[in-house]
Short mmCIF file of C-alpha atoms in Angstrom, two decimals:
data_model
loop_
_atom_site.label_atom_id
_atom_site.label_comp_id
_atom_site.label_asym_id
_atom_site.label_seq_id
_atom_site.Cartn_x
_atom_site.Cartn_y
_atom_site.Cartn_z
CA MET A 151 -61.59 10.90 -60.50
CA LEU A 152 -63.90 13.61 -59.17
CA LYS A 153 -64.12 13.68 -55.36
CA ARG A 154 -67.89 13.16 -55.59
CA LEU A 155 -67.39 9.94 -57.56
CA GLU A 156 -64.50 8.85 -55.34
CA ASN A 157 -66.77 9.11 -52.29
CA LYS A 158 -69.53 7.16 -54.01
CA LEU A 159 -67.11 4.41 -55.01
CA MET A 160 -65.75 4.17 -51.46
CA MET A 161 -69.30 3.84 -50.16
CA LEU A 162 -70.15 1.13 -52.68
CA LYS A 163 -67.04 -0.87 -51.77
CA ALA A 164 -67.91 -0.66 -48.09
CA VAL A 165 -71.52 -1.71 -48.76
CA LEU A 166 -70.31 -4.66 -50.83
CA ALA A 167 -67.73 -5.71 -48.22
CA LEU A 168 -70.34 -5.61 -45.50
CA LEU A 169 -72.86 -7.58 -47.53
CA LYS A 170 -70.23 -10.23 -48.22
CA GLN A 171 -69.21 -10.31 -44.54
CA ASN A 172 -72.83 -11.09 -43.66
CA SER A 173 -73.31 -13.35 -46.67
CA GLU A 174 -74.98 -16.13 -44.68
CA THR A 175 -77.76 -13.73 -43.74
CA PHE A 176 -78.20 -11.93 -47.05
CA ASN A 177 -77.63 -14.79 -49.51
CA ALA A 178 -80.50 -16.67 -47.89
CA VAL A 179 -82.75 -14.24 -49.74
CA ALA A 180 -82.66 -14.96 -53.48
CA ALA A 181 -83.37 -11.37 -54.54
CA MET A 182 -80.62 -10.09 -52.27
CA ALA A 183 -78.07 -12.62 -53.52
CA GLY A 184 -78.72 -11.46 -57.08
CA LEU A 185 -78.26 -7.82 -56.16
CA ILE A 186 -74.97 -8.59 -54.40
CA ALA A 187 -73.69 -10.35 -57.53
CA LYS A 188 -74.70 -7.41 -59.76
CA LEU A 189 -73.05 -4.90 -57.44
CA ASP A 190 -69.88 -7.01 -57.31
CA ALA A 191 -69.72 -7.21 -61.12
CA LEU A 192 -70.25 -3.47 -61.58
CA ILE A 193 -67.50 -2.56 -59.11
CA ALA A 194 -65.15 -5.01 -60.91
CA GLN A 195 -65.91 -3.24 -64.21
CA ILE A 196 -65.22 0.14 -62.61
CA GLU A 197 -61.84 -1.01 -61.30
CA LEU A 198 -60.92 -2.45 -64.71
CA LEU A 199 -61.78 0.82 -66.42
CA ARG A 200 -59.70 2.72 -63.87
CA GLN A 201 -56.67 0.52 -64.61
CA ILE A 202 -57.08 1.02 -68.34
CA THR A 203 -57.47 4.78 -67.91
CA GLU A 204 -54.40 5.08 -65.67
CA SER A 205 -52.23 3.16 -68.19
CA ASP A 206 -53.56 5.09 -71.21
CA ASN A 207 -50.68 7.09 -72.69
CA THR A 208 -52.71 8.86 -75.35
CA GLY A 209 -54.08 11.42 -72.93
CA ILE A 210 -57.56 10.84 -74.35
CA THR A 211 -59.41 9.52 -71.31
CA ALA A 212 -62.61 11.56 -71.38
CA GLU A 213 -64.60 8.72 -72.92
CA LYS A 214 -63.36 6.22 -70.36
CA ASP A 215 -64.01 8.71 -67.54
CA ALA A 216 -67.58 9.06 -68.78
CA GLN A 217 -67.96 5.27 -68.89
CA GLU A 218 -66.58 4.99 -65.37
CA GLU A 219 -68.96 7.66 -64.09
CA ALA A 220 -71.90 5.93 -65.75
CA LEU A 221 -70.97 2.62 -64.11
CA ILE A 222 -70.61 4.24 -60.71
CA GLU A 223 -74.00 5.91 -61.04
CA LYS A 224 -75.55 2.61 -62.10
CA ALA A 225 -74.04 0.76 -59.13
CA TYR A 226 -75.05 3.54 -56.78
CA GLU A 227 -78.61 3.43 -58.12
CA LEU A 228 -78.68 -0.34 -57.68
CA SER A 229 -77.56 -0.16 -54.05
CA SER A 230 -79.62 2.81 -52.94
CA LYS A 231 -82.76 2.94 -55.08
CA ASP A 232 -83.72 -0.68 -55.66
CA ALA A 233 -86.74 -1.16 -53.38
CA PHE A 234 -85.60 -4.43 -51.84
CA MET A 235 -81.98 -3.32 -51.33
CA LYS A 236 -83.15 -0.02 -49.88
CA GLN A 237 -85.35 -1.83 -47.36
CA ILE A 238 -82.47 -4.04 -46.26
CA ILE A 239 -79.99 -1.17 -46.06
CA SER A 240 -82.34 0.99 -44.00
CA LYS A 241 -82.65 -1.69 -41.34
CA THR A 242 -79.16 -3.13 -41.09
CA ILE A 243 -75.53 -2.45 -40.56
CA VAL A 244 -75.15 -1.21 -44.13
CA LYS A 245 -76.98 1.94 -43.11
CA SER A 246 -74.35 2.68 -40.50
CA ILE A 247 -71.44 2.07 -42.86
CA CYS A 248 -73.01 4.18 -45.60
CA LEU A 249 -73.41 6.90 -42.99
CA CYS A 250 -69.76 6.63 -42.01
CA LEU A 251 -68.73 7.07 -45.62
CA THR A 252 -71.11 9.98 -46.06
CA LEU A 253 -69.05 11.62 -43.31
CA GLY A 254 -65.89 11.08 -45.36
CA ILE A 255 -64.71 7.98 -43.51
CA LEU A 256 -63.00 5.20 -45.46
CA VAL A 257 -63.17 1.75 -43.89
CA THR A 258 -60.49 -0.59 -45.19
CA ALA A 259 -59.54 -4.19 -44.82
CA CYS A 260 -60.14 -6.26 -41.71
CA HIS A 261 -57.14 -6.89 -39.50
CA ASN A 262 -56.30 -8.46 -36.19
CA LYS A 263 -54.31 -7.00 -33.31
CA LYS A 264 -50.74 -8.22 -33.20
CA ASP A 265 -49.34 -10.29 -30.37
CA ILE A 266 -52.75 -11.05 -28.82
CA LYS A 267 -53.42 -14.71 -28.21
CA ARG A 268 -56.96 -15.67 -29.10
CA ASP A 269 -59.13 -18.19 -27.30
CA PRO A 270 -60.38 -20.67 -29.94
CA ASN A 271 -63.57 -21.11 -27.93
CA SER A 272 -64.42 -17.39 -28.01
CA TYR A 273 -65.96 -15.12 -30.61
CA TYR A 274 -64.12 -11.94 -31.63
CA ALA A 275 -65.46 -8.83 -33.33
CA SER A 276 -63.99 -8.05 -36.73
CA VAL A 277 -61.92 -4.90 -36.74
CA GLU A 278 -61.80 -2.52 -39.67
CA LYS A 279 -59.01 0.02 -40.06
CA ASN A 280 -60.37 3.53 -40.52
CA GLY A 281 -57.55 6.01 -40.98
CA ASN A 282 -55.87 6.22 -37.59
CA HIS A 283 -58.58 4.44 -35.64
CA GLU A 284 -60.49 1.18 -35.65
CA VAL A 285 -64.12 0.16 -36.01
CA ALA A 286 -65.26 -3.01 -34.24
CA ILE A 287 -68.15 -4.90 -35.85
CA PHE A 288 -69.83 -7.68 -33.88
CA ASP A 289 -72.60 -10.17 -34.54
CA ALA A 290 -74.40 -11.12 -31.32
CA SER A 291 -75.73 -14.33 -32.89
CA LYS A 292 -72.14 -15.67 -33.06
CA ILE A 293 -71.28 -15.22 -29.37
CA ARG A 294 -70.18 -18.54 -27.85
CA LYS A 295 -69.68 -17.89 -24.15
CA LYS A 296 -71.31 -16.29 -21.16
CA ILE A 297 -68.92 -15.22 -18.47
CA ARG A 298 -69.32 -14.08 -14.88
CA SER A 299 -66.99 -11.18 -14.14
CA PRO A 300 -66.17 -9.47 -10.85
CA LEU A 301 -66.78 -5.73 -10.72
CA SER A 302 -63.13 -5.33 -9.69
CA LYS A 303 -62.24 -6.18 -13.29
CA PHE A 304 -63.61 -2.78 -14.31
CA VAL A 305 -63.00 -0.51 -11.31
CA ASP A 306 -60.43 -0.29 -8.54
CA ASN A 307 -62.84 0.49 -5.71
CA CYS A 308 -66.54 0.65 -4.95
CA GLU A 309 -68.49 2.72 -2.44
CA MET A 310 -71.98 1.87 -1.17
CA ILE A 311 -74.21 4.84 -0.24
CA CYS A 312 -77.53 4.33 1.53
CA LEU A 313 -79.57 7.41 0.67
CA GLU A 314 -81.39 9.06 3.55
CA THR A 315 -84.96 7.92 4.00
CA SER A 316 -87.43 10.79 4.52
CA ASP A 317 -90.50 12.19 2.78
CA ALA A 318 -88.39 14.86 1.06
CA SER A 319 -85.57 12.58 -0.08
CA MET A 320 -87.44 9.56 -1.47
CA LEU A 321 -86.89 8.68 -5.12
CA SER A 322 -88.44 6.44 -7.74
CA GLU A 323 -86.71 4.66 -10.64
CA LEU A 324 -83.32 6.34 -10.42
CA ALA A 325 -81.84 6.86 -13.87
CA ARG A 326 -79.60 9.96 -13.74
CA TYR A 327 -76.50 10.38 -11.59
CA ALA A 328 -73.74 12.95 -11.05
CA VAL A 329 -70.87 12.52 -8.60
CA SER A 330 -68.25 14.89 -7.19
CA ASP A 331 -65.80 14.61 -4.30
CA ASN A 332 -68.39 15.42 -1.63
CA TYR A 333 -71.77 15.28 -3.36
CA LEU A 334 -74.12 12.96 -5.19
CA CYS A 335 -76.99 14.32 -7.29
CA VAL A 336 -79.61 11.91 -8.64
CA GLY A 337 -82.72 12.09 -10.77
CA GLY A 338 -85.72 9.79 -10.67
CA SER A 339 -88.89 9.35 -12.66
CA GLY A 340 -91.19 12.36 -12.77
CA MET A 341 -89.51 14.27 -9.93
CA PRO A 342 -86.86 16.95 -9.50
CA ALA A 343 -83.20 16.08 -9.04
CA LYS A 344 -82.11 15.58 -5.44
CA LEU A 345 -78.76 16.51 -3.91
CA PHE A 346 -77.11 14.35 -1.24
CA LYS A 347 -73.78 14.36 0.54
CA ARG A 348 -71.54 11.41 -0.26
CA ASP A 349 -72.52 9.89 3.12
CA GLY A 350 -76.13 9.71 1.87
CA SER A 351 -77.59 12.58 3.91
CA PHE A 352 -80.17 14.61 2.00
CA ILE A 353 -79.52 18.30 1.27
CA CYS A 354 -82.23 19.63 -1.06
CA ASP A 355 -84.19 19.37 -4.27
CA VAL A 356 -82.55 20.96 -7.30
CA GLY A 357 -85.18 22.92 -9.20
CA ARG A 358 -88.80 21.89 -9.64
CA ILE A 359 -91.01 20.16 -12.17
CA GLY A 360 -92.91 22.79 -14.11
CA GLN A 361 -92.76 25.36 -16.88
CA GLY A 362 -91.54 28.45 -15.02
CA PRO A 363 -88.04 29.91 -14.50
CA GLY A 364 -85.69 27.35 -13.00
CA GLU A 365 -88.19 24.55 -13.68
CA TYR A 366 -88.07 21.64 -16.10
CA SER A 367 -90.73 19.30 -17.41
CA PHE A 368 -90.99 15.63 -16.44
CA GLU A 369 -87.46 14.92 -15.07
CA PRO A 370 -83.82 15.75 -15.76
CA SER A 371 -82.26 14.14 -18.79
CA GLN A 372 -78.76 14.73 -17.45
CA ILE A 373 -77.08 16.20 -14.37
CA LYS A 374 -73.60 17.72 -14.10
CA LEU A 375 -71.93 18.54 -10.78
CA ASP A 376 -69.17 21.19 -10.67
CA GLU A 377 -68.31 21.31 -7.00
CA LYS A 378 -65.29 23.55 -7.52
CA ASN A 379 -67.48 26.31 -8.97
CA ASN A 380 -70.47 25.74 -6.65
CA SER A 381 -72.60 24.64 -9.60
CA ILE A 382 -75.15 22.06 -10.66
CA PHE A 383 -76.28 21.92 -14.29
CA ILE A 384 -79.57 20.30 -15.31
CA ILE A 385 -80.38 19.35 -18.91
CA PRO A 386 -84.15 19.02 -19.55
CA ALA A 387 -85.55 15.79 -20.97
CA PHE A 388 -87.23 17.17 -24.11
CA ASN A 389 -86.98 20.14 -26.50
CA VAL A 390 -83.57 21.06 -25.17
CA ASP A 391 -82.80 24.73 -25.84
CA ARG A 392 -81.10 25.68 -22.58
CA ILE A 393 -79.08 24.40 -19.63
CA LEU A 394 -80.41 25.22 -16.15
CA HIS A 395 -77.78 26.40 -13.66
CA TYR A 396 -78.15 26.02 -9.86
CA ASP A 397 -75.81 26.41 -6.90
CA LEU A 398 -75.03 23.68 -4.37
CA ALA A 399 -77.86 24.90 -2.14
CA GLY A 400 -80.34 24.19 -4.94
CA ASN A 401 -80.94 27.86 -5.78
CA PHE A 402 -81.59 28.74 -9.42
CA VAL A 403 -78.74 30.84 -10.84
CA GLY A 404 -79.92 31.24 -14.43
CA SER A 405 -80.28 29.62 -17.84
CA ILE A 406 -77.56 29.10 -20.43
CA PRO A 407 -79.23 29.42 -23.86
CA LEU A 408 -78.22 26.91 -26.51
CA LEU A 409 -77.81 27.91 -30.14
CA TYR A 410 -80.03 25.11 -31.48
CA LYS A 411 -83.09 23.34 -30.13
CA SER A 412 -82.86 19.53 -29.96
CA LEU A 413 -85.51 16.88 -29.45
CA LYS A 414 -83.18 15.35 -26.87
CA ALA A 415 -79.51 15.94 -26.10
CA ARG A 416 -76.45 14.81 -24.20
CA ILE A 417 -74.12 17.61 -23.17
CA LEU A 418 -70.49 17.75 -22.01
CA ILE A 419 -69.63 20.84 -19.97
CA ASN A 420 -65.98 21.80 -19.63
CA ALA A 421 -64.30 24.91 -18.26
CA ASP A 422 -64.99 27.13 -21.27
CA THR A 423 -66.73 24.86 -23.79
CA ILE A 424 -70.15 23.25 -24.02
CA THR A 425 -70.40 20.29 -26.40
CA ILE A 426 -73.97 19.46 -27.42
CA MET A 427 -74.77 16.08 -29.00
CA SER A 428 -78.30 16.21 -30.38
CA MET A 429 -81.05 13.92 -31.51
CA VAL A 430 -82.38 15.99 -34.39
CA ALA A 431 -85.58 15.98 -36.40
CA ASP A 432 -84.83 18.66 -39.00
CA GLU A 433 -82.11 19.79 -41.38
CA LYS A 434 -81.24 22.87 -39.34
CA THR A 435 -79.86 21.34 -36.15
CA PRO A 436 -76.35 19.83 -36.23
CA ILE A 437 -75.97 16.48 -34.50
CA VAL A 438 -72.90 17.88 -32.68
CA TYR A 439 -71.80 21.44 -32.07
CA GLN A 440 -69.72 23.37 -29.56
CA GLN A 441 -70.41 26.77 -28.08
CA THR A 442 -69.22 29.03 -25.28
CA PHE A 443 -71.21 29.75 -22.11
CA GLU A 444 -71.96 33.16 -23.63
CA GLY A 445 -73.60 31.56 -26.67
CA LYS A 446 -70.85 32.00 -29.27
CA LEU A 447 -70.55 29.17 -31.78
CA ILE A 448 -67.14 27.45 -31.73
CA GLN A 449 -67.79 24.82 -34.41
CA LYS A 450 -70.51 22.52 -35.68
CA LEU A 451 -70.88 19.45 -37.82
CA PRO A 452 -72.64 19.84 -41.15
CA VAL A 453 -76.20 18.55 -41.24
CA ILE A 454 -76.21 14.75 -41.64
CA LYS A 455 -79.50 13.75 -43.23
CA SER A 456 -78.91 10.07 -42.46
CA LEU A 457 -79.08 10.84 -38.73
CA ILE A 458 -82.36 12.75 -38.76
CA ILE A 459 -84.99 11.01 -36.63
CA ARG A 460 -88.33 10.58 -38.40
CA GLY A 461 -90.38 9.20 -35.53
CA GLY A 462 -90.65 11.72 -32.72
CA TYR A 463 -89.60 11.04 -29.14
CA ASP A 464 -89.58 7.23 -29.03
CA ASN A 465 -85.82 7.04 -29.66
CA GLU A 466 -83.08 7.98 -27.21
CA ILE A 467 -79.70 9.65 -27.44
CA LEU A 468 -77.16 8.21 -25.00
CA SER A 469 -73.64 9.02 -23.90
CA SER A 470 -71.35 7.84 -21.13
CA ILE A 471 -70.07 11.47 -20.98
CA SER A 472 -66.55 10.20 -21.53
CA PRO A 473 -63.47 12.17 -22.65
CA ASP A 474 -63.97 10.43 -26.01
CA TYR A 475 -67.34 12.19 -26.49
CA ASP A 476 -69.18 8.91 -27.09
CA LEU A 477 -72.57 9.17 -28.79
CA TYR A 478 -75.27 6.59 -29.45
CA ILE A 479 -78.77 7.03 -30.90
CA THR A 480 -81.07 4.05 -30.47
CA ALA A 481 -82.47 4.36 -34.01
CA PHE A 482 -79.08 3.31 -35.39
CA ASP A 483 -76.59 0.45 -34.98
CA THR A 484 -73.42 2.44 -34.33
CA LEU A 485 -71.63 3.93 -31.33
CA PHE A 486 -69.74 7.06 -32.41
CA HIS A 487 -67.04 9.24 -30.91
CA TYR A 488 -66.95 12.95 -31.65
CA ASN A 489 -63.47 14.18 -32.56
CA PRO A 490 -63.37 17.93 -31.79
CA LYS A 491 -59.93 18.38 -33.36
CA GLN A 492 -61.22 17.08 -36.68
CA ASN A 493 -64.80 18.25 -36.05
CA ALA A 494 -66.06 14.84 -37.12
CA ILE A 495 -67.91 11.86 -35.69
CA GLU A 496 -66.13 8.55 -36.02
CA PRO A 497 -67.72 5.08 -35.80
CA LYS A 498 -66.23 2.91 -33.05
CA LEU A 499 -68.62 -0.02 -32.55
CA VAL A 500 -71.21 -1.46 -34.90
CA SER A 501 -73.76 -4.22 -34.27
CA SER A 502 -74.64 -6.52 -37.18
CA PRO A 503 -78.33 -7.37 -37.61
CA ILE A 504 -79.80 -10.39 -35.88
CA PRO A 505 -83.34 -11.73 -36.44
CA HIS A 506 -86.19 -10.28 -34.36
CA ARG A 507 -84.07 -7.65 -32.61
CA PHE A 508 -86.22 -4.74 -31.48
CA MET A 509 -83.95 -2.82 -29.13
CA LEU A 510 -80.21 -2.14 -28.98
CA VAL A 511 -78.22 0.02 -26.55
CA LEU A 512 -74.46 0.54 -26.81
CA ARG A 513 -72.36 2.14 -24.05
CA GLU A 514 -68.77 2.09 -22.82
CA LEU A 515 -66.37 2.20 -19.91
CA PRO A 516 -62.65 2.99 -20.38
CA ASP A 517 -61.64 -0.59 -21.30
CA TYR A 518 -64.88 -2.19 -22.52
CA TYR A 519 -67.88 -1.61 -24.75
CA PHE A 520 -71.24 -2.86 -23.50
CA GLY A 521 -74.37 -3.71 -25.41
CA ARG A 522 -77.88 -4.62 -24.36
CA ILE A 523 -79.96 -6.33 -27.02
CA HIS A 524 -83.62 -7.26 -26.73
CA VAL A 525 -84.77 -10.03 -29.07
CA LYS A 526 -88.43 -10.92 -29.51
CA LYS A 527 -89.46 -14.45 -28.60
CA ASN A 528 -93.12 -13.80 -29.36
CA GLU A 529 -95.55 -10.88 -29.22
CA CYS A 530 -95.36 -10.68 -25.43
CA GLU A 531 -91.89 -11.93 -24.48
CA TYR A 532 -88.30 -11.12 -25.29
CA ASP A 533 -84.81 -12.32 -24.43
CA ARG A 534 -82.21 -9.87 -23.14
CA LEU A 535 -78.61 -10.26 -24.25
CA ASP A 536 -75.98 -8.37 -22.26
CA VAL A 537 -72.87 -8.14 -24.41
CA MET A 538 -69.34 -7.12 -23.41
CA ILE A 539 -66.53 -6.30 -25.90
CA ASN A 540 -62.93 -5.98 -24.74
CA LYS A 541 -61.44 -2.87 -26.42
CA GLU A 542 -57.95 -4.39 -26.49
CA THR A 543 -58.64 -7.92 -27.76
CA PHE A 544 -62.16 -7.39 -29.21
CA GLU A 545 -63.33 -10.61 -27.57
CA VAL A 546 -67.13 -10.60 -27.36
CA ASN A 547 -69.03 -12.42 -24.62
CA LEU A 548 -72.39 -12.44 -22.97
CA TYR A 549 -71.81 -11.41 -19.40
CA GLU A 550 -73.10 -11.07 -15.91
CA ILE A 551 -71.24 -9.05 -13.31
CA VAL A 552 -71.10 -9.53 -9.56
CA ASN A 553 -70.04 -6.86 -7.08
CA ASP A 554 -67.15 -8.61 -5.37
CA PHE A 555 -66.55 -5.55 -3.17
CA TYR A 556 -69.85 -6.34 -1.41
CA GLY A 557 -70.32 -10.08 -1.14
CA ARG A 558 -70.87 -10.79 -4.87
CA ILE A 559 -74.19 -8.96 -5.15
CA PRO A 560 -75.41 -9.18 -8.77
CA VAL A 561 -74.87 -6.03 -10.86
CA LYS A 562 -78.04 -5.72 -12.92
CA SER A 563 -76.99 -2.89 -15.22
CA LEU A 564 -73.95 -0.96 -16.37
CA HIS A 565 -76.01 1.61 -18.21
CA GLY A 566 -75.90 4.26 -15.50
CA CYS A 567 -72.12 4.53 -15.91
CA SER A 568 -70.93 8.07 -16.53
CA GLU A 569 -67.66 9.97 -16.87
CA GLY A 570 -65.68 6.74 -16.68
CA MET A 571 -67.28 5.71 -13.38
CA PHE A 572 -69.47 2.75 -12.50
CA ILE A 573 -72.75 4.03 -11.01
CA ALA A 574 -75.76 1.88 -10.21
CA SER A 575 -78.64 2.00 -7.78
CA THR A 576 -81.02 -0.58 -6.34
CA PRO A 577 -84.23 -0.11 -4.34
CA ALA A 578 -83.60 -1.28 -0.78
CA PHE A 579 -86.20 -4.08 -0.89
CA GLU A 580 -84.67 -5.49 -4.12
CA LEU A 581 -81.19 -5.42 -2.62
CA MET A 582 -82.48 -7.23 0.48
CA ASN A 583 -84.07 -9.93 -1.68
CA ASP A 584 -80.85 -10.36 -3.68
CA ILE A 585 -78.84 -10.75 -0.49
CA LYS A 586 -81.28 -13.27 0.97
CA GLU A 587 -81.10 -15.36 -2.21
CA LEU A 588 -77.31 -15.35 -2.15
CA LEU A 589 -77.23 -16.43 1.49
CA LYS A 590 -79.78 -19.15 0.80
CA GLU A 591 -77.62 -20.62 -2.00
CA ASN A 592 -74.83 -21.16 0.52
CA LYS A 593 -72.07 -20.88 -2.11
CA LEU A 594 -70.22 -17.92 -0.58
CA ASN A 595 -67.10 -17.95 1.50
CA ALA A 596 -67.27 -16.84 5.14
CA GLN A 597 -65.99 -13.33 4.43
CA ASP A 598 -68.58 -12.61 1.72
CA LYS A 599 -71.36 -14.05 3.88
CA GLN A 600 -70.45 -11.71 6.72
CA LYS A 601 -70.39 -8.69 4.39
CA LEU A 602 -73.90 -9.47 3.19
CA LYS A 603 -75.23 -10.08 6.69
CA ASN A 604 -73.83 -6.72 7.82
CA ILE A 605 -75.61 -4.96 4.95
CA LEU A 606 -78.86 -6.77 5.66
CA ILE A 607 -78.83 -5.70 9.33
CA HIS A 608 -78.84 -2.02 8.35
CA LEU A 609 -81.52 -2.15 5.64
CA HIS A 610 -85.29 -1.95 5.83
CA GLU A 611 -87.58 -2.75 2.89
CA ASN A 612 -89.08 0.77 2.91
CA ASP A 613 -85.69 2.51 2.84
CA ASN A 614 -84.59 4.79 0.03
CA ASP A 615 -82.40 3.48 -2.79
CA VAL A 616 -78.85 2.24 -2.31
CA VAL A 617 -76.25 3.64 -4.73
CA PHE A 618 -72.96 1.98 -5.69
CA ILE A 619 -70.13 4.10 -7.12
CA GLY A 620 -66.94 2.60 -8.53
CA SER A 621 -63.89 4.24 -10.07
#
């Protein structure tokens, strides 16, 4: 069979498998149930023709090949051009799987990990074998348990840093973090990045908000600290066509031009390679490419039309900046890894559709995937589901995490985690309120109570943010 037809058939099988896996959702719609049945029958006919062709000893198979091609084209047209099917595919998991197959990825039968005892009261993601790696697919509507986990389950230690309080050092809505042995650089809303020592003492601003040399608009999208080489790298928030380079005194060193301009980007900077993961809006910019600091292209992915954003800046591109080159775009349902050896992106985690979902974020730490799902209750309210998936067992739970290094303070988000580290910040007044509530509940042991009281003594409600770093 021609490679083109082979790829189409693989895609159709994956679409069909996924539709069947979510049959309760799709079969509830009469039109969809009929389309699934038609697609199933066509693929069965294709497989029958293939068996007949392979056993044909006459050598005259051109007619059967033509019939097979016609059936494949008919099935492909049914799954991709029928108005109702197209609407469903564009908004659900099928879109992600079709995308994976467009990239040359074959997803095969579901399997379970060997020698892992399963809790009958828990829900587990299905796991699809994809060459040498696995794709986890979870349905948040099937989760059965909510667990409370200590932070020590994810990191071995945790450091609390009270940032210096002064007019120059104050921050608002911290969202970007970079950590090195002796420094902490953070970015807040609508202000330049600020550099601190690891003891919290303020050093300087890094760059300025503006349009001139060494300036960036709005706020940093990403910060990278390279203490060994006396360097700080700032990635602008929008229209990313350069990396801004500063020294550890906040002085502007110069710009590193990028080969392509991205709406938004996440960038991994290594000793001699820059890996750019882009949110793209045209057919010229690759979603991932690598270049040198001097601007020489190392390699790039071919243009992937399925990943072109058609709505401007309202989507986000996210990455935990891990050694696995994780990549997530909020317009889609799939967390990818970029494989530089194969120059390919590989799906790792996929979220099945649930009714009324309007926001999904997928991230990861070394041993767990994390998801945050917002589900509409009505026009003004939504529920937030925080989901945790164990990478070893694929058990899926709703979760809340408490910082057991500091008196079981609630951890409100894991989405600032970067480079395999837990990083989170809390405004001082919010942290004080959390501590007071915990002490009021009177459920803590004496040691945890004393930890919290010691923190409370040293905080004032107008203080700068408090940052927690775990590794």
